[in-house]
CSV table of C-alpha atoms in Angstrom, one decimal:
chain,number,residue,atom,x,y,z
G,1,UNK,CA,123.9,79.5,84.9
G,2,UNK,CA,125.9,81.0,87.6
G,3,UNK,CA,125.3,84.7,88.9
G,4,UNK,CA,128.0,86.1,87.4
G,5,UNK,CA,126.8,85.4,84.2
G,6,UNK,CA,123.4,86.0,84.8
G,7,UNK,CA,122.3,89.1,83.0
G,8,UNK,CA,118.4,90.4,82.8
G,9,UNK,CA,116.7,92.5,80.3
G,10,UNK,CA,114.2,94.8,82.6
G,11,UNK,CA,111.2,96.7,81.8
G,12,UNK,CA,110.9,99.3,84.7
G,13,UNK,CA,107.1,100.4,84.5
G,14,UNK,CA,105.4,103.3,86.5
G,15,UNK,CA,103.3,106.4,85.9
G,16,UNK,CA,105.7,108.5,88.1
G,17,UNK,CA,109.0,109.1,86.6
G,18,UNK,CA,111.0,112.1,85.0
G,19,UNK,CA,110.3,115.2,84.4
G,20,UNK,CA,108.2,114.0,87.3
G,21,UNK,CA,110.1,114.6,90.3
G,22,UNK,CA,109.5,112.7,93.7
G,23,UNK,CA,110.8,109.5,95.8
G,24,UNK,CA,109.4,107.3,93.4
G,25,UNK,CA,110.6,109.1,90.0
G,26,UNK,CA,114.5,109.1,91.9
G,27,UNK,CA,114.4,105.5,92.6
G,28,UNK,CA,113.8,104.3,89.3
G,29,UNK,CA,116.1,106.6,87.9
G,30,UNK,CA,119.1,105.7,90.1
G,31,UNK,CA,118.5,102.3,89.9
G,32,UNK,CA,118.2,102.2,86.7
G,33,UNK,CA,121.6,103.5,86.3
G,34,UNK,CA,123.4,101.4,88.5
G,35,UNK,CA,121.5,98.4,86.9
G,36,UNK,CA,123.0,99.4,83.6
G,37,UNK,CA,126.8,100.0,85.6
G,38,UNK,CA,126.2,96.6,86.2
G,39,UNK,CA,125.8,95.2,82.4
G,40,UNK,CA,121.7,94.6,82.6
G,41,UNK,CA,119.5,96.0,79.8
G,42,UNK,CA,117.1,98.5,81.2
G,43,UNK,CA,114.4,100.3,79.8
G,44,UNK,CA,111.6,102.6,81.3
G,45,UNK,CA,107.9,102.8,80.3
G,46,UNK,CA,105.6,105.8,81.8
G,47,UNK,CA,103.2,107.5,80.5
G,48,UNK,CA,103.2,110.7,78.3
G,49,UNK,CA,104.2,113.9,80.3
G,50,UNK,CA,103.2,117.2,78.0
G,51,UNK,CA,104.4,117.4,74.7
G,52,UNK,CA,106.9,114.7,75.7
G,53,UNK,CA,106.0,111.6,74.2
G,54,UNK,CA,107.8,108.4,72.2
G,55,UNK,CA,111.2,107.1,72.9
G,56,UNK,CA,113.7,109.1,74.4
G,57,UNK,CA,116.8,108.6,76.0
G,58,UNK,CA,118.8,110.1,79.3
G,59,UNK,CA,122.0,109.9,81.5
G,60,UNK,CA,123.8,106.6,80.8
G,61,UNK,CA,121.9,105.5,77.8
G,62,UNK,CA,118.7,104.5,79.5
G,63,UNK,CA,115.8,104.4,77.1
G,64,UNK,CA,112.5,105.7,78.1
G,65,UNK,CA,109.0,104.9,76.4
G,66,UNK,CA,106.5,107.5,77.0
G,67,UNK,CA,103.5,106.1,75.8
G,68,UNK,CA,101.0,108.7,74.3
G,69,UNK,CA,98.6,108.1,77.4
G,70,UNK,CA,97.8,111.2,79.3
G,71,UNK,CA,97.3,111.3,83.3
G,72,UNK,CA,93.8,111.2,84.3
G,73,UNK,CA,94.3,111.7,88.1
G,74,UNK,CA,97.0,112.7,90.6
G,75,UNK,CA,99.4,111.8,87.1
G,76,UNK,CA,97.9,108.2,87.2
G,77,UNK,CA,96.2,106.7,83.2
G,78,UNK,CA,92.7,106.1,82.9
G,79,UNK,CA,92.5,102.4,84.2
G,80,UNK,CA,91.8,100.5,81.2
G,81,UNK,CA,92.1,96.7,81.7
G,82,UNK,CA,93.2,95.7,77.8
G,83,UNK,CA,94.0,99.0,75.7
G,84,UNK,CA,97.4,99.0,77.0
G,85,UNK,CA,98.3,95.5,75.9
G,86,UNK,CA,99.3,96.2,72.5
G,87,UNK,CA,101.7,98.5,73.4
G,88,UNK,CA,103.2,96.8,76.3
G,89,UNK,CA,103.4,93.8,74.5
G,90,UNK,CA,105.3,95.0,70.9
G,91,UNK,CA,108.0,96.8,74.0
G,92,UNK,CA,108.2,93.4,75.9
G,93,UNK,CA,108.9,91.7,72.3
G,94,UNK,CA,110.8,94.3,70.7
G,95,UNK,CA,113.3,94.5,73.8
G,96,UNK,CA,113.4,90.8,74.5
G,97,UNK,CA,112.5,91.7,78.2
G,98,UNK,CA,113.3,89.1,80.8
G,99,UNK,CA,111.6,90.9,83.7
G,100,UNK,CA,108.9,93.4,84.5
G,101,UNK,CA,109.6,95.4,87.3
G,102,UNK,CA,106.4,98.0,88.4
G,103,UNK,CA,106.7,100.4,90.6
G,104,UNK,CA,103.9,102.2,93.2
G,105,UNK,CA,100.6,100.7,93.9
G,106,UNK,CA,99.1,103.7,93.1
G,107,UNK,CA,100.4,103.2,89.5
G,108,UNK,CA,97.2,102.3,87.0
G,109,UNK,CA,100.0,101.8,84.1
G,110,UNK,CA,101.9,99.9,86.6
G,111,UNK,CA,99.2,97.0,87.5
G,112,UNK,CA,98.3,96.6,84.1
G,113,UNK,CA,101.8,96.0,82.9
G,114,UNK,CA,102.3,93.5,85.2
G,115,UNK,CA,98.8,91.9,84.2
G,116,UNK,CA,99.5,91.4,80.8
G,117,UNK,CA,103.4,90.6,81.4
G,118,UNK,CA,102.6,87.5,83.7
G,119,UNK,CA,99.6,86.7,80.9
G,120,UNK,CA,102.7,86.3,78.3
G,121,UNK,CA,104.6,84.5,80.5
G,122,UNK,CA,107.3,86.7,81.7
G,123,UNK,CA,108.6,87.0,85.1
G,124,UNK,CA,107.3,89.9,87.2
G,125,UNK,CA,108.9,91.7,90.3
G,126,UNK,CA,107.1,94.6,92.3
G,127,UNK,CA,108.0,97.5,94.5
G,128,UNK,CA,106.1,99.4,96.9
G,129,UNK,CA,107.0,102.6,97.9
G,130,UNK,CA,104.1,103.9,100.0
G,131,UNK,CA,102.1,102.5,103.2
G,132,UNK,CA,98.3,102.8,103.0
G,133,UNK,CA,95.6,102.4,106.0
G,134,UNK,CA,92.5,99.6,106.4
G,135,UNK,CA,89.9,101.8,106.9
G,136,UNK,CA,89.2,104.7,104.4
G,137,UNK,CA,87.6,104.3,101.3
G,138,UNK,CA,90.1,104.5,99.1
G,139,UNK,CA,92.7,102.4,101.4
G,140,UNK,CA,90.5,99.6,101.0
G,141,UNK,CA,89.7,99.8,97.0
G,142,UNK,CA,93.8,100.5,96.7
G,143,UNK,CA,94.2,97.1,98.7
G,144,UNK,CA,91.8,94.8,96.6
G,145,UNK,CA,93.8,96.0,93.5
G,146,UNK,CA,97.2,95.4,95.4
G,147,UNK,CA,95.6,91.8,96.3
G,148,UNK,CA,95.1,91.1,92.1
G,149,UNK,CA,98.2,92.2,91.4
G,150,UNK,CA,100.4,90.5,94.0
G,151,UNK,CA,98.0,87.4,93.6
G,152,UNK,CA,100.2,86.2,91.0
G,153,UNK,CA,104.0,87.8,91.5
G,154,UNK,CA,106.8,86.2,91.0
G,155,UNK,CA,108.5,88.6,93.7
G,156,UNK,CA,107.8,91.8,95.5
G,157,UNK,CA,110.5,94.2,97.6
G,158,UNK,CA,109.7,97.2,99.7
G,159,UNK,CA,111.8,100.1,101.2
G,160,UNK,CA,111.7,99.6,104.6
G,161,UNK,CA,110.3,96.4,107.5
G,162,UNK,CA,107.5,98.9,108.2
G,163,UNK,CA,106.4,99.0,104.7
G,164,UNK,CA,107.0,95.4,104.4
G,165,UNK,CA,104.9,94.5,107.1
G,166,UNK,CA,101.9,96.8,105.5
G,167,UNK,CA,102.0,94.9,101.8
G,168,UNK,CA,102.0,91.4,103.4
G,169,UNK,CA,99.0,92.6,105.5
G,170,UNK,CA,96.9,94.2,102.5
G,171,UNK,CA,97.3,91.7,99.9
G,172,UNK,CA,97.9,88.8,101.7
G,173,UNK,CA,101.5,87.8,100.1
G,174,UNK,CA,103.8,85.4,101.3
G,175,UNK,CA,105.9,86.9,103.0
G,176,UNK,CA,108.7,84.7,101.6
G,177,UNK,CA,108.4,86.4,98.7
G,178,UNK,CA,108.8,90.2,100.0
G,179,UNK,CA,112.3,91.7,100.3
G,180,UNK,CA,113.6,94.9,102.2
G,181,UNK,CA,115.7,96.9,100.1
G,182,UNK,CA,116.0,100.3,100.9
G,183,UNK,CA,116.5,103.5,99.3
G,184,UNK,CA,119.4,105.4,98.9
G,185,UNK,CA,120.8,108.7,98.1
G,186,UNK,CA,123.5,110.2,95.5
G,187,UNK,CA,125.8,111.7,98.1
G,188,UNK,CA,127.7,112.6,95.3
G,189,UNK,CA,125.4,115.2,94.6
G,190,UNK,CA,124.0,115.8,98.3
G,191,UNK,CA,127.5,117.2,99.8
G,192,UNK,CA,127.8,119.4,102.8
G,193,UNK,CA,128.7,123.3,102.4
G,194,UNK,CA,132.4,123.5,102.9
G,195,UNK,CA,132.3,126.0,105.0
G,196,UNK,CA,130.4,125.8,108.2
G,197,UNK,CA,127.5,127.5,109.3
G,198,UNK,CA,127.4,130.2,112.2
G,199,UNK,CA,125.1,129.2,114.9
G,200,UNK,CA,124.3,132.4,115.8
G,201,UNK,CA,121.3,132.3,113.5
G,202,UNK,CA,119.4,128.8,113.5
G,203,UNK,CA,117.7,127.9,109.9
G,204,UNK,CA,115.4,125.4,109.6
G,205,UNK,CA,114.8,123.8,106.5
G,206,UNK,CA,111.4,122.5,105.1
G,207,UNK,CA,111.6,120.7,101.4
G,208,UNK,CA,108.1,118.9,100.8
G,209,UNK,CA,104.9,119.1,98.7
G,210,UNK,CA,102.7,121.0,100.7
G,211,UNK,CA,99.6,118.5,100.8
G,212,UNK,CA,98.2,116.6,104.1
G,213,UNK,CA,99.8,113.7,104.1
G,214,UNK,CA,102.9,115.1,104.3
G,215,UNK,CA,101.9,117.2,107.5
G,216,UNK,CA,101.4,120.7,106.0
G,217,UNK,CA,98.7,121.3,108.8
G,218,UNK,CA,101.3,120.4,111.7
G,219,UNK,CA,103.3,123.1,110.1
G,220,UNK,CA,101.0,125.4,110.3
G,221,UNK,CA,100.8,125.1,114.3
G,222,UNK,CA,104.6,124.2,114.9
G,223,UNK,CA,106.6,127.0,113.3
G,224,UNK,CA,104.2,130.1,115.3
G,225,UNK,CA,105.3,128.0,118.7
G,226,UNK,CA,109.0,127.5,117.2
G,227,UNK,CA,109.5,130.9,116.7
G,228,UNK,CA,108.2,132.3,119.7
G,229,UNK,CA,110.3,130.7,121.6
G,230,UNK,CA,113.7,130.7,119.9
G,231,UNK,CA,113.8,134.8,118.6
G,232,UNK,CA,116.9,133.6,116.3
G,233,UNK,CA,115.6,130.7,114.2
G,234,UNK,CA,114.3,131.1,110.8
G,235,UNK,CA,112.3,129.0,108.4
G,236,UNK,CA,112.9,128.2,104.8
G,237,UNK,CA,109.7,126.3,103.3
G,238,UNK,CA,109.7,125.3,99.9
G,239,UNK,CA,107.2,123.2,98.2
G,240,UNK,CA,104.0,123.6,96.9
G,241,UNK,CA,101.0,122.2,97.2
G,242,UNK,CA,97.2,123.1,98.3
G,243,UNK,CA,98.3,123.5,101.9
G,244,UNK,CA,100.7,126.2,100.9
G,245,UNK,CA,97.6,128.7,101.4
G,246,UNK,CA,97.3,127.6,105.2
G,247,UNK,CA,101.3,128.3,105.6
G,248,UNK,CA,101.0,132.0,103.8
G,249,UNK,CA,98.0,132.7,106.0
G,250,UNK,CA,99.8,131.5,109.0
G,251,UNK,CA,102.6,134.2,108.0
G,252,UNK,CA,100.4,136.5,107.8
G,253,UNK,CA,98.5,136.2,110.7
G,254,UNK,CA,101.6,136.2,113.2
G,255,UNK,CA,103.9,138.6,111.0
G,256,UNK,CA,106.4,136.0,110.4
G,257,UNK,CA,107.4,137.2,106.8
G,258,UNK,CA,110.7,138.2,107.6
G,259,UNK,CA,111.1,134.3,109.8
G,260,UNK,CA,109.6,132.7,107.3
G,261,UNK,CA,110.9,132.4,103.9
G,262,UNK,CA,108.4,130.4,101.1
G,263,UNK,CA,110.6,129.6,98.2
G,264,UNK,CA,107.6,127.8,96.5
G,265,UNK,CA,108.4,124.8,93.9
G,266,UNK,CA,112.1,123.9,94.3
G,267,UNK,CA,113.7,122.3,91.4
G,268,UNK,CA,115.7,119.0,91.9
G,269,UNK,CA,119.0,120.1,91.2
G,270,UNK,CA,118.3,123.2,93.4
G,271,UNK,CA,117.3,121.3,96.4
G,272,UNK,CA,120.7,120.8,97.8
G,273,UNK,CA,121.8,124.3,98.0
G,274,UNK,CA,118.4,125.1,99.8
G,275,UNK,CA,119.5,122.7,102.5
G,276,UNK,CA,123.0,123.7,103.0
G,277,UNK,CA,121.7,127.1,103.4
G,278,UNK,CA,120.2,125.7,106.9
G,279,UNK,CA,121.1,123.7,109.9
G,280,UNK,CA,117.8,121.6,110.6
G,281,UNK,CA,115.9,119.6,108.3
G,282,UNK,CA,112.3,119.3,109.4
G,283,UNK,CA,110.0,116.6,108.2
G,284,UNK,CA,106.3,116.7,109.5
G,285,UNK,CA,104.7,113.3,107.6
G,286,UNK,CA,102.0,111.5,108.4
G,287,UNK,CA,102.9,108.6,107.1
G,288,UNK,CA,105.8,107.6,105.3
G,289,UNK,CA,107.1,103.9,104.1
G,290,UNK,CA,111.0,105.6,103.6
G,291,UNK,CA,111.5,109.4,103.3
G,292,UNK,CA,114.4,109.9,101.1
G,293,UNK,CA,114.3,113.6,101.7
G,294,UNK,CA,115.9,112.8,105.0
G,295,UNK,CA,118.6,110.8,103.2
G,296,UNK,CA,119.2,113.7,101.2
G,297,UNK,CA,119.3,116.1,104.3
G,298,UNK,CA,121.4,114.1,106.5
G,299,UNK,CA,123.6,113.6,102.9
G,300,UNK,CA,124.1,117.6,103.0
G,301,UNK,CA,124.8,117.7,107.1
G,302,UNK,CA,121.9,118.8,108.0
G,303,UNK,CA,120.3,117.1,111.9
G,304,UNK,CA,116.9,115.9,111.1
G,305,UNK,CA,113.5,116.4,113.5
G,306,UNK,CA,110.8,114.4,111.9
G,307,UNK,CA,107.7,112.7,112.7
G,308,UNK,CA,107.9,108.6,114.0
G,309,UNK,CA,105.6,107.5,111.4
G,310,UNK,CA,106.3,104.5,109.1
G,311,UNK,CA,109.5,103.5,108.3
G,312,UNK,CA,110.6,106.6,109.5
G,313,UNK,CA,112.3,105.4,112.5
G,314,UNK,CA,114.8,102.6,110.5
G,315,UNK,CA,116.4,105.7,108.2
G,316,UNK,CA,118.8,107.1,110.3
G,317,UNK,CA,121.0,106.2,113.5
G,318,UNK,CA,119.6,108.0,116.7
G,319,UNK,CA,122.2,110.4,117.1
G,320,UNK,CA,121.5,112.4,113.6
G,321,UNK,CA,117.8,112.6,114.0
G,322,UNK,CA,115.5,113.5,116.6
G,323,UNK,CA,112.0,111.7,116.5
G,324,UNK,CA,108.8,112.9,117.4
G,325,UNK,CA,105.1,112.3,117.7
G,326,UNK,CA,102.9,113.8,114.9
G,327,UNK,CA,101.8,116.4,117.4
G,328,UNK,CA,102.5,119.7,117.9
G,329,UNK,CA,103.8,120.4,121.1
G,330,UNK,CA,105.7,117.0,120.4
G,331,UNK,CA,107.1,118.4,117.7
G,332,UNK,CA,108.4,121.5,119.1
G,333,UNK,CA,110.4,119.7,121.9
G,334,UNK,CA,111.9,117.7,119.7
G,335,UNK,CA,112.9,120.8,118.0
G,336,UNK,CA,113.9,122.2,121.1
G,337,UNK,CA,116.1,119.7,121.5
G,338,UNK,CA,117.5,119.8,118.1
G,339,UNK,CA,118.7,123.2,118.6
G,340,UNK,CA,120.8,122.2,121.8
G,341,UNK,CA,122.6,119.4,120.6
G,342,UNK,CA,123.7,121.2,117.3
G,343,UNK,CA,126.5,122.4,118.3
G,344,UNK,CA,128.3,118.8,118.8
G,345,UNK,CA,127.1,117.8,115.3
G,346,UNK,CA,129.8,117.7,112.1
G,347,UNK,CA,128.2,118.3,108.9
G,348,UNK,CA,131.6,116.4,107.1
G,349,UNK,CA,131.4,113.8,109.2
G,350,UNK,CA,127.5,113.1,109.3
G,351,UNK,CA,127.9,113.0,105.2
G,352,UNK,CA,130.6,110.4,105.4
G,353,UNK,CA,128.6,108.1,107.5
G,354,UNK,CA,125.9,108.5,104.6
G,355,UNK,CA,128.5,106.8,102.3
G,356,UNK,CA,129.0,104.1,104.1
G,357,UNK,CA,125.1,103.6,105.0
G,358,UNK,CA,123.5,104.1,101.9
G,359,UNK,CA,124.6,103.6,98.5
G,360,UNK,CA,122.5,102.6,94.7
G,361,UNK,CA,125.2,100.6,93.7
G,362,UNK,CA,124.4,98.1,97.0
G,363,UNK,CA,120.7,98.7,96.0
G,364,UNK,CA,120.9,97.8,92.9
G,365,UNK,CA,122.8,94.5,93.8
G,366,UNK,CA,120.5,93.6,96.1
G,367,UNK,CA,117.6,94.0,93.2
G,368,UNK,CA,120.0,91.7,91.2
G,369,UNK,CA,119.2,89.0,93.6
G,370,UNK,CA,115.7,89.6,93.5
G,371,UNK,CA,115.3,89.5,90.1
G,372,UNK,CA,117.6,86.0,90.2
G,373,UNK,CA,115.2,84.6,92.7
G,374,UNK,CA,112.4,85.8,90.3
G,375,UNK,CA,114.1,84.1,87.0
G,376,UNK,CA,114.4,80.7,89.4
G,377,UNK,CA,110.4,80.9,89.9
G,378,UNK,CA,108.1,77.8,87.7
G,379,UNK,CA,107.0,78.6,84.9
G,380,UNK,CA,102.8,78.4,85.2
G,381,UNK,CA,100.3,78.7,82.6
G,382,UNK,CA,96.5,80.1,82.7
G,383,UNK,CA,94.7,76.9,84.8
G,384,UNK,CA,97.3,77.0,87.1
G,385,UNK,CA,97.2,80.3,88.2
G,386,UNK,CA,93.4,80.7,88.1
G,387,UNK,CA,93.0,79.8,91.8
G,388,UNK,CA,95.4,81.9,93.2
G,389,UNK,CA,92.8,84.9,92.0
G,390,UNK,CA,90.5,82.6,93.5
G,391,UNK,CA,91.6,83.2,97.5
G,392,UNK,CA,90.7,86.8,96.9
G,393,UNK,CA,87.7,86.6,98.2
G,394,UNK,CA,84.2,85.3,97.6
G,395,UNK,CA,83.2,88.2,94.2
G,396,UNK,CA,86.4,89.5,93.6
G,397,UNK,CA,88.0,86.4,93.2
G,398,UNK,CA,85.4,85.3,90.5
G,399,UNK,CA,85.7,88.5,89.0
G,400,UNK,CA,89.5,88.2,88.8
G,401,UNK,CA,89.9,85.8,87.1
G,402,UNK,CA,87.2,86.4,84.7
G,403,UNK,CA,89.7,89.6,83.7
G,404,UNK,CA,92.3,86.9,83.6
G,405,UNK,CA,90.9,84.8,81.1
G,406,UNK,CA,89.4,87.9,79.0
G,407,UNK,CA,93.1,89.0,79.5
G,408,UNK,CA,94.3,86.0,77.7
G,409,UNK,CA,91.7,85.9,75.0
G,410,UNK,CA,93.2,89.6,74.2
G,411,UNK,CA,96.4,88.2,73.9
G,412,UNK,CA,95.6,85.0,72.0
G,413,UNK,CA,93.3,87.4,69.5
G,414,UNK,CA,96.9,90.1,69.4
G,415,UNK,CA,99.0,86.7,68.1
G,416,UNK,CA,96.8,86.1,65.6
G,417,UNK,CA,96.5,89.1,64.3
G,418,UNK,CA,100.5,90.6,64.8
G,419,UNK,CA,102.2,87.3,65.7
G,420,UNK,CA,105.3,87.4,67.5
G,421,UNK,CA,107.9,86.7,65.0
G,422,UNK,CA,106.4,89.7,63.4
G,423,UNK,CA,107.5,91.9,65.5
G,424,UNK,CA,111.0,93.2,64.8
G,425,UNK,CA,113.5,93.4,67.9
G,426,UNK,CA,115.1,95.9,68.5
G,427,UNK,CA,119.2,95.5,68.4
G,428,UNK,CA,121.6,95.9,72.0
G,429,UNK,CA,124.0,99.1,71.3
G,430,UNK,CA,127.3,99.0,72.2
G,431,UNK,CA,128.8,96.2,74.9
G,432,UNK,CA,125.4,95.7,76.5
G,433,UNK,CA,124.8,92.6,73.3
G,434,UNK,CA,127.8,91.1,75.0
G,435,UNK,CA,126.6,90.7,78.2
G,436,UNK,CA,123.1,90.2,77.4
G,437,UNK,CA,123.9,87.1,75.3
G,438,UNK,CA,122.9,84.6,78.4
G,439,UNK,CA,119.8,85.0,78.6
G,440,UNK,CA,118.4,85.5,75.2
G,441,UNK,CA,117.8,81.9,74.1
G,442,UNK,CA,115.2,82.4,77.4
G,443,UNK,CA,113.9,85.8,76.1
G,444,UNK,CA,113.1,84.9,72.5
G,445,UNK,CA,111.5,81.8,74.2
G,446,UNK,CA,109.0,83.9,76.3
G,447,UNK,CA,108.5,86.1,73.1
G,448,UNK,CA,107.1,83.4,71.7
């Protein structure tokens, strides 16, 4: 089959996604509409949000299962194991999925969908979107369940060298199997103001939830110094977050509310006339494995001052950001230099570059390839793949694949009692039956 003809049906699976907003949310969104420009099948699982629950469908004609599990923590499920496989499996029948594609390691509904997808046999591609540390508690539980989960992938892609280097490190993955493939950012909808901004008045912009790891405390130190030394820059901070209490206290304590503007939450389709209201974007992350809040900044023609933390430092080319330490008095030179070199920068021009650097439609092709490479990968059944769960150490790989087998059991015990053939598919609407028709021989084989 040649890769013209090669179309997938893909099950994009995450506990972050709309009316969720965030990195994460956005990139399974956009690609999940380019995806569909490019004639795949692609549908969305996540779990319940509110009173919105069951099928629904958005922009383009993607469909979207939200599964009537409520988030337990920091909008993750309650880990379960096996209560999720009867409903992830009737959606991998019923669509005649091809591949699973889960998003975040942080994702509980994620892991799991991947478990019981590679149990039945289909092929199963991961992303991560986030870099975690070696040390910490939670870092190092995160990374055991990262090193299940990858144990037995078919492929893996991450958003930036940085970030790729951190997954092969925690879970121990080939790293032939790990692609780069970066964000992106609708520049369609992040356009510059078309008239240009007076310098006589400097506004920085601040867009980020307003929690630790995104450098909320930095804040709090660098925008006192910052505005002590340059008497005509203002802030605009919006965002919320726990740390917001640190930033209004900050205000208060050096009379800054007329410098300091706190919009709160800000709404996606708000965000970008918050940032052409100002001239410098200022990210203060800790860490970060791709900020697409920079993508979206330099998309509007705003110059960037951030931290160099992550993959940070591959985003942009030198001349539209200015880099810093995650330090304070780093920070404000950085700013410092910001301000001087504004003048020379070109809001129209800085967005035009962002075409040509970033674009879904090229991310979504590069996914294409992935998810080839992932459709070329043997097919393996339960003995084989026990021992890769195995090298993951001395308990947990015992333990591992104890789940595993329990794992199949479940779904040996869900064909008996709702075979397969039972399960009625559901039918391609409009040309997408066309296009699909190459690969469903291989879909109703997995199926069964």
């Amino acid at each position: 089959m040649n890769g013209q003809s090669r179309k997938h049906r893909i099950l994009m699976v995450s506990d972050f996604f709309f009316p969720n907003f965030g990195g994460v949310e956005s990139h399974i969104y956009y690609l999940s509409q380019c995806l569909l420009k490019l004639g795949h099948k692609v549908v969305v699982m996540t779990h319940a949000y509110g009173s919105r629950s069951g099928v629904r469908y958005v922009t383009g004609g993607l469909k979207v299962y939200y599964v009537p599990w409520r988030p337990f923590l920091m909008q993750n499920t309650l880990p379960t194991l096996f209560m999720t496989f009867p409903i992830i499996r009737t959606i991998l029948i019923r669509e005649k999925i091809s591949v699973v594609h889960g998003h975040q390691a942080f994702s509980t509904l994620c892991h799991e969908a991947l478990m019981h997808a590679r149990t039945m046999g289909y092929k199963v591609v991961f992303t991560d979107h986030s870099l975690y540390g070696f040390a910490d508690v939670g870092s190092i539980h995160m990374n055991k369940v990262l090193q299940f989960t990858l144990a037995d992938i078919d492929q893996a892609i991450c958003v930036s060298h940085t970030s790729k280097e951190n997954t092969v490190l925690r879970s121990g993955i080939s790293p032939e199997k790990v692609f780069m493939v970066p964000n992106a950012v609708d520049t369609a909808m992040f356009t510059p103001s078309p008239n240009r901004l007076c310098c006589d008045e400097i506004i920085i912009v601040v867009i980020s939830r307003l929690v630790y790891r995104k450098g909320a405390d930095l804040l709090v130190e660098v925008i006192p110094e910052v505005c002590r030394l340059f008497p005509k820059v203002r802030f605009i901070v919006g965002g919320d977050g726990p740390k917001r209490v640190r930033l209004e206290e900050m205000r208060e304590k050096f009379s800054l509310q007329d410098r300091v503007e706190m919009l709160g939450a800000v709404p996606h389709a708000q965000v970008r006339s918050v940032l052409i209201s100002g001239h410098i974007f200022l990210n203060s992350s800790l860490t970060e494995a791709f900020c697409i809040a920079i993508l979206e900044a330099a998309s509007c023609g705003l110059l960037t001052v951030s931290t160099r933390v992550g993959g940070v430092p591959e985003v942009l080319p030198d001349d539209m950001i200015v880099l810093a330490e995650p330090d304070p008095e780093d920070m404000v030179r950085a700013v410092r230099k910001a301000i001087n070199v504004l003048p020379g920068i070109d809001p129209q021009i800085m967005h035009l570059r962002m075409k040509k650097l970033y674009s879904w439609d090229d991310v979504a092709k590069r996914t294409e390839i992935v998810y080839d490479r992932a459709m070329q990968s043997s097919n393996t059944d339960l003995l084989d793949r026990l021992p890769r769960y195995l090298t993951c150490g001395a308990w947990a790989g015992k333990l591992f694949c104890l789940v595993m087998v329990i794992n199949y059991l479940v779904w040996c015990l869900l064909e008996f009692m709702q075979p397969a053939e039972g399960i009625e598919a559901v039918p391609d609407i409009g040309p997408l039956d066309i296009h699909l028709d190459s690969v469903d021989d291989k879909c109703e084989a997995q199926g069964n």
